[in-house]
Coordinates of C-alpha atoms in Angstrom, one line a residue:
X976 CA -27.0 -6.8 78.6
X977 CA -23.5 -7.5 80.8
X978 CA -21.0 -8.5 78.4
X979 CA -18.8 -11.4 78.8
X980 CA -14.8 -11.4 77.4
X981 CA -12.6 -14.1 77.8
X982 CA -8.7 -13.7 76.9
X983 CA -5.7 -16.1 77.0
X984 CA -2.3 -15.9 77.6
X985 CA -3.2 -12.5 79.3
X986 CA -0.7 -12.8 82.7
X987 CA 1.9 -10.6 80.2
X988 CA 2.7 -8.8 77.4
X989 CA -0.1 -8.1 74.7
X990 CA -2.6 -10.2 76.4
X991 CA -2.6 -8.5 79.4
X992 CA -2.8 -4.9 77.3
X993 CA -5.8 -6.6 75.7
X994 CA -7.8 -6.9 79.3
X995 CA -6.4 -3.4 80.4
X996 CA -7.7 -2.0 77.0
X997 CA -11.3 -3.6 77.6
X998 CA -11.4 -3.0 80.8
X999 CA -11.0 0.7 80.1
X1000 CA -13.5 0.9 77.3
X1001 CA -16.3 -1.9 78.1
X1002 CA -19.3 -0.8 81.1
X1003 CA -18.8 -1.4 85.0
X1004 CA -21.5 -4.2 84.8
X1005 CA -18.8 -6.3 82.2
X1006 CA -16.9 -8.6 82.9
X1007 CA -13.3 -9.5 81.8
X1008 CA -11.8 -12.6 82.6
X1009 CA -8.0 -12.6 82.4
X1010 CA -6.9 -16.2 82.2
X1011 CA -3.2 -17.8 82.3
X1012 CA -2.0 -21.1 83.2
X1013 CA 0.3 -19.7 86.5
X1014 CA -2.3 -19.2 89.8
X1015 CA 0.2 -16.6 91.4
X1016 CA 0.8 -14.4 87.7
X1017 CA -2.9 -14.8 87.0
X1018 CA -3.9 -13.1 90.6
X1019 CA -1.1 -10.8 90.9
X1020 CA -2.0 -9.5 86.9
X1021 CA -5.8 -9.5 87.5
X1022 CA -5.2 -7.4 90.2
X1023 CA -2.7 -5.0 88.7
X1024 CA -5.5 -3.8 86.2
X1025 CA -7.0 -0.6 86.6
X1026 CA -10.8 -0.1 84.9
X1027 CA -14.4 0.6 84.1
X1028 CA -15.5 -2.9 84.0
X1029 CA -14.9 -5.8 86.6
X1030 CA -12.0 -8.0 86.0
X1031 CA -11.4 -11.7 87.2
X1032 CA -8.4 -14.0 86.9
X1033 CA -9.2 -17.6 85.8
X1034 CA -6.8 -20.1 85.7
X1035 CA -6.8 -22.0 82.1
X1036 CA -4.4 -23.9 80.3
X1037 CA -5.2 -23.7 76.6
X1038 CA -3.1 -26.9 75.7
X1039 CA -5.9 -28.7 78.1
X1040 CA -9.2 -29.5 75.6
X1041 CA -11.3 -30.6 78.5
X1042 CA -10.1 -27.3 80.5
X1043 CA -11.1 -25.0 77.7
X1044 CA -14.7 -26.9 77.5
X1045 CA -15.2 -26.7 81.2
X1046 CA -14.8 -23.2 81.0
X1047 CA -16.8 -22.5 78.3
X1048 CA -19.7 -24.5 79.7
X1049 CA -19.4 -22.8 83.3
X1050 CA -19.8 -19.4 81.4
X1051 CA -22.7 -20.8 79.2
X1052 CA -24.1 -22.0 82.4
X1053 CA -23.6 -19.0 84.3
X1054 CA -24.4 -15.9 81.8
X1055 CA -25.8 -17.8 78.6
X1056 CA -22.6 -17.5 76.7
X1057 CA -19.1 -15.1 76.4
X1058 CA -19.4 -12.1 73.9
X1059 CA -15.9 -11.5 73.1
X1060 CA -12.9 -14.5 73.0
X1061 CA -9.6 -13.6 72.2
X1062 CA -7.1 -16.2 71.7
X1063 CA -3.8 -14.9 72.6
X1064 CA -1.7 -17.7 74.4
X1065 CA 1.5 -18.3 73.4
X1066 CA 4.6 -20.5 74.3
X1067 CA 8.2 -19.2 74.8
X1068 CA 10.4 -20.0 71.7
X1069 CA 13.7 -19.2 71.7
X1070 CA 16.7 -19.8 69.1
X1071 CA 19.4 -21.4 72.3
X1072 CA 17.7 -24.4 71.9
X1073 CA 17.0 -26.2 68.6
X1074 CA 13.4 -26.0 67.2
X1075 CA 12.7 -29.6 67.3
X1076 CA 13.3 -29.8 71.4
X1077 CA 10.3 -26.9 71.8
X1078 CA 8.3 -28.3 69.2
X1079 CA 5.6 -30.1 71.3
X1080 CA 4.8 -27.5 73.4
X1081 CA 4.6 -24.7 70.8
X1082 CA 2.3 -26.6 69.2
X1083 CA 0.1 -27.6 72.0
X1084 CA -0.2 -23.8 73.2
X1085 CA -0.4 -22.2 70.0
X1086 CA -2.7 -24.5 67.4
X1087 CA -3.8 -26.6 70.0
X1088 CA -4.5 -23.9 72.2
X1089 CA -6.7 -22.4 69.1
X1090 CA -8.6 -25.4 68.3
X1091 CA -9.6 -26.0 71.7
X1092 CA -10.9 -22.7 71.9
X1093 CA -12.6 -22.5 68.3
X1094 CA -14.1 -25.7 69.0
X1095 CA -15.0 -24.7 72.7
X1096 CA -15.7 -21.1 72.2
X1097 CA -17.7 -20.5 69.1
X1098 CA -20.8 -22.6 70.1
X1099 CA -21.2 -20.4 73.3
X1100 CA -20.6 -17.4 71.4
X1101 CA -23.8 -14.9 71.8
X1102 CA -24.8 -13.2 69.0
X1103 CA -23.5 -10.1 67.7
X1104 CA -20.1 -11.6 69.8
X1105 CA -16.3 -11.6 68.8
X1106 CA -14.2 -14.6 68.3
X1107 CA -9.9 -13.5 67.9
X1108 CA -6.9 -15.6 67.3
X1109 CA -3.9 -13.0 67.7
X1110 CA -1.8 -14.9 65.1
X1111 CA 0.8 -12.7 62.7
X1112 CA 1.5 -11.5 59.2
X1113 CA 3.2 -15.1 59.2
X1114 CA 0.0 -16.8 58.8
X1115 CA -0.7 -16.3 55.4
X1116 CA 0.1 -19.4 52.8
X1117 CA 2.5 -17.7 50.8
X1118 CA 4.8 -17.8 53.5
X1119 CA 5.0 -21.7 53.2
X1120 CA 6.3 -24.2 50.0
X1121 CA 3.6 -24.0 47.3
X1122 CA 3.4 -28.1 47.8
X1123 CA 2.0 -27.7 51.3
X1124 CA -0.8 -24.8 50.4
X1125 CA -3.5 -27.6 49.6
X1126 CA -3.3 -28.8 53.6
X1127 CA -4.3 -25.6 54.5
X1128 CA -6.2 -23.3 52.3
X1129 CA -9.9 -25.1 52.1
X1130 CA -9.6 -28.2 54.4
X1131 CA -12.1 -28.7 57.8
X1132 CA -11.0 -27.4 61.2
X1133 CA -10.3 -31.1 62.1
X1134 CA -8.6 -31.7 59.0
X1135 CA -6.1 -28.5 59.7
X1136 CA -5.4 -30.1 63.2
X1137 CA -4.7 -33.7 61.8
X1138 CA -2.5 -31.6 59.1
X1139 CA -0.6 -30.0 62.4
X1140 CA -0.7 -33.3 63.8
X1141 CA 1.4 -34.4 60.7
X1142 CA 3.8 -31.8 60.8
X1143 CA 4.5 -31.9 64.4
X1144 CA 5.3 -35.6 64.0
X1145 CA 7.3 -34.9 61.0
X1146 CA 9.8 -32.9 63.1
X1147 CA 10.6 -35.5 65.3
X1148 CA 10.7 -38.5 62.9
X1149 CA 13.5 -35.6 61.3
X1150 CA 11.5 -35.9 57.1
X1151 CA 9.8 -32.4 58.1
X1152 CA 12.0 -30.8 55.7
X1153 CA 12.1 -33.2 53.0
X1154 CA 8.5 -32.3 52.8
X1155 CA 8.9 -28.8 52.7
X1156 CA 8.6 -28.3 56.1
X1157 CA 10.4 -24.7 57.1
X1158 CA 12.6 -24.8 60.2
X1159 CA 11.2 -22.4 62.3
X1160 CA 8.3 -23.7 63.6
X1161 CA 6.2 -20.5 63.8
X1162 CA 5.8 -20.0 61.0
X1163 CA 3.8 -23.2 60.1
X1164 CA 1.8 -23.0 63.3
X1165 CA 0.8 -19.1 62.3
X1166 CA -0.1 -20.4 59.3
X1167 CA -2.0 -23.0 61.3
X1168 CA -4.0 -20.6 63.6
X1169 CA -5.5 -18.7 60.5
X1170 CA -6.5 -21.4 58.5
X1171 CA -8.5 -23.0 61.6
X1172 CA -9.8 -19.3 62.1
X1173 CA -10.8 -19.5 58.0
X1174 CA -12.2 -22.5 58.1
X1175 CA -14.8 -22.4 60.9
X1176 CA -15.7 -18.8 59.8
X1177 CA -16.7 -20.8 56.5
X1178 CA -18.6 -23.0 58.6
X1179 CA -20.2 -20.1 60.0
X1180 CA -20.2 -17.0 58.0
X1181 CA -23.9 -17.3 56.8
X1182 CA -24.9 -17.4 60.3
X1183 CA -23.2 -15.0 61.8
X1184 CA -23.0 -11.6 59.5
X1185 CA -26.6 -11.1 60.0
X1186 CA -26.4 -11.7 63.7
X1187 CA -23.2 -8.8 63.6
X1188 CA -21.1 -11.4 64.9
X1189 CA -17.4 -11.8 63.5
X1190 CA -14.9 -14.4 63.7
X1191 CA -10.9 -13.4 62.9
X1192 CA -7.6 -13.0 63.2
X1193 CA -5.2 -10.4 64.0
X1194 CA -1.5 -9.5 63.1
X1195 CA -0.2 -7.5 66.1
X1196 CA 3.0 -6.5 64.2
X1197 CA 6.1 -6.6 65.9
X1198 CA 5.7 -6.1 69.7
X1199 CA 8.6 -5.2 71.9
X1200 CA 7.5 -8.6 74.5
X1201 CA 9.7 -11.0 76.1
X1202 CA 8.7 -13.5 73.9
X1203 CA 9.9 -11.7 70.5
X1204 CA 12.9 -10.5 72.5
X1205 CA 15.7 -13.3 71.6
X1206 CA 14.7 -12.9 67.8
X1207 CA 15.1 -9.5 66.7
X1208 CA 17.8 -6.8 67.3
X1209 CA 16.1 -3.7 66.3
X1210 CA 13.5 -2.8 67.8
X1211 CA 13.0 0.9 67.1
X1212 CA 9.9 0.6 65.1
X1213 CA 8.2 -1.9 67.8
X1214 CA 5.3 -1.2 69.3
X1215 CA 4.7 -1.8 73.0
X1216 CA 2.1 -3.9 74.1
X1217 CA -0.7 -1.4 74.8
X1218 CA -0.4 0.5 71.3
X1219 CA 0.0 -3.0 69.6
X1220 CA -3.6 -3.9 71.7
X1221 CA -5.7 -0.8 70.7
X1222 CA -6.1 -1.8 66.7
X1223 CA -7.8 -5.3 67.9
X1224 CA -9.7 -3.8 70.5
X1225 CA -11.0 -1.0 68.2
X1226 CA -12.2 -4.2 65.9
X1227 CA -13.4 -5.8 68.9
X1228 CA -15.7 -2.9 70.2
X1229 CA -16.8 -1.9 66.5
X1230 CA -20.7 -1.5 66.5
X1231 CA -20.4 -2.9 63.1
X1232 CA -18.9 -6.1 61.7
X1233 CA -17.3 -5.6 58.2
X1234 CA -18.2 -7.9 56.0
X1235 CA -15.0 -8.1 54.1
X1236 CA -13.0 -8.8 57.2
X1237 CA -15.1 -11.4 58.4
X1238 CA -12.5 -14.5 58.6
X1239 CA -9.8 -13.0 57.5
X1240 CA -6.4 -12.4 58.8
X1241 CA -7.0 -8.6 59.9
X1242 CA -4.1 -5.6 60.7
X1243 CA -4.9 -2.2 61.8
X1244 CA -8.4 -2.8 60.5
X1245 CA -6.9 -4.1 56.8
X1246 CA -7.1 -7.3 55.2
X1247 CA -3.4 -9.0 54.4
X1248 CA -4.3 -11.0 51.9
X1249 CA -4.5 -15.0 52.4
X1250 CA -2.6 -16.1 49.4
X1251 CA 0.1 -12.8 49.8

């Protein structure tokens, strides 16, 4: 059967080593959509990739709800469902301006941008499909006040969005902190994109191991990108892009979901543990 793959955020960086790395490995009769918010990066990058399978741009901007539905339902309408979604998209953060001014549209890329496409995504997931959030090693509770665990560790997907909802509006009414709030907003919104990813794979876990079908995130590590650029000064140990890529497409292209990684927060094929 032609397999379907969806990534966002893919114009650049590890995104766009994600849809080189399955357009290596997946058949000629796949197909990979590569799909950014930008028309001209989305062409000239769909057409920079060299592979086995067919490759498409698609122009989608994750922070749009009704944008990530209408694509899903065109590719439900057109091949019966996607087999492989990875959410990737990310916004540019940078520490010249202060935290609070790129707040909104962090937020609306990177949790927004995950909801959309965990609400979107999973119902038109075929089985035996994959369903990624590339999030980080930031994602998991302990990295947050012990007060602020409960929002996160058990609550519904819609309750984690109201909870980001909260946060977000927290910054700007300037009591984030007094409630425990860290500065740097990623890593809330980390933490953010791996509870949504825990919470529907509860939803769905039942359902899906015996159908081989897995729902997760992913920890990259530190990737030598333009976006992790302004924050770090060593990067000797960095990986680039494409190496960073080939651990989540090995999960990706596994014949065999494992169980124990099934809505977890997942790094070179290893758990990192929720709670730390």
């Amino acid at each position: 059967m032609r397999r379907i793959a969806v990534v966002t955020g893919a114009n650049q960086g590890i995104g766009f080593a994600l849809v080189e790395s399955l357009a290596a490995r997946m058949n000629p009769e796949d197909l990979v959509l590569l799909t950014s918010r930008n028309p001209e990066r989305v062409a000239e990058a769909a057409a920079r990739v060299k592979g086995v399978a067919q490759v498409e741009g698609r122009v989608l901007d994750v922070s749009d709800p009704t944008a990530v539905a209408e694509l899903a339902a065109d590719l439900q309408a057109q091949y019966g469902g996607v087999d492989i979604v990875i959410s990737n998209a990310v916004a540019p953060l940078t520490p010249d301006r202060s935290q609070a001014e790129q707040a909104d549209q962090f937020i609306a890329v990177a949790n927004g941008g995950t909801h959309a496409v965990l609400r979107s995504f999973g119902p038109v997931l075929r089985p035996g499909g994959r369903l990624i959030v590339v999030a980080s090693s930031l994602g998991t509770l302990d990295q947050l006040d012990s007060k602020l665990h409960p929002l996160f560790d058990g609550p519904s997907v819609e309750q984690i969005e109201q909870t980001v909802e909260d946060w977000r509006q927290s910054i700007h009414a300037g009591t984030a902190a007094d409630q425990g709030w860290p500065e740097w907003v990623n890593t809330p919104s980390k933490v953010g994109q791996v509870a949504a990813v825990r919470a529907l794979a509860e939803q769905r876990r039942d359902t899906d191991l015996p159908q081989n079908t897995l729902i997760a995130s992913v920890c990259p590590g530190l990737v030598d990108t333009r976006a992790s650029r302004p924050w770090f000064d060593d990067f000797s140990q960095a990986r680039t892009p494409t190496q960073a890529a080939e651990p989540i497409i090995d999960l990706v292209l596994a014949d065999r979901v494992d169980p124990t990684t099934y809505g977890e927060l997942i790094r070179d094929g290893k758990v990192l543990s929720w709670r730390g």
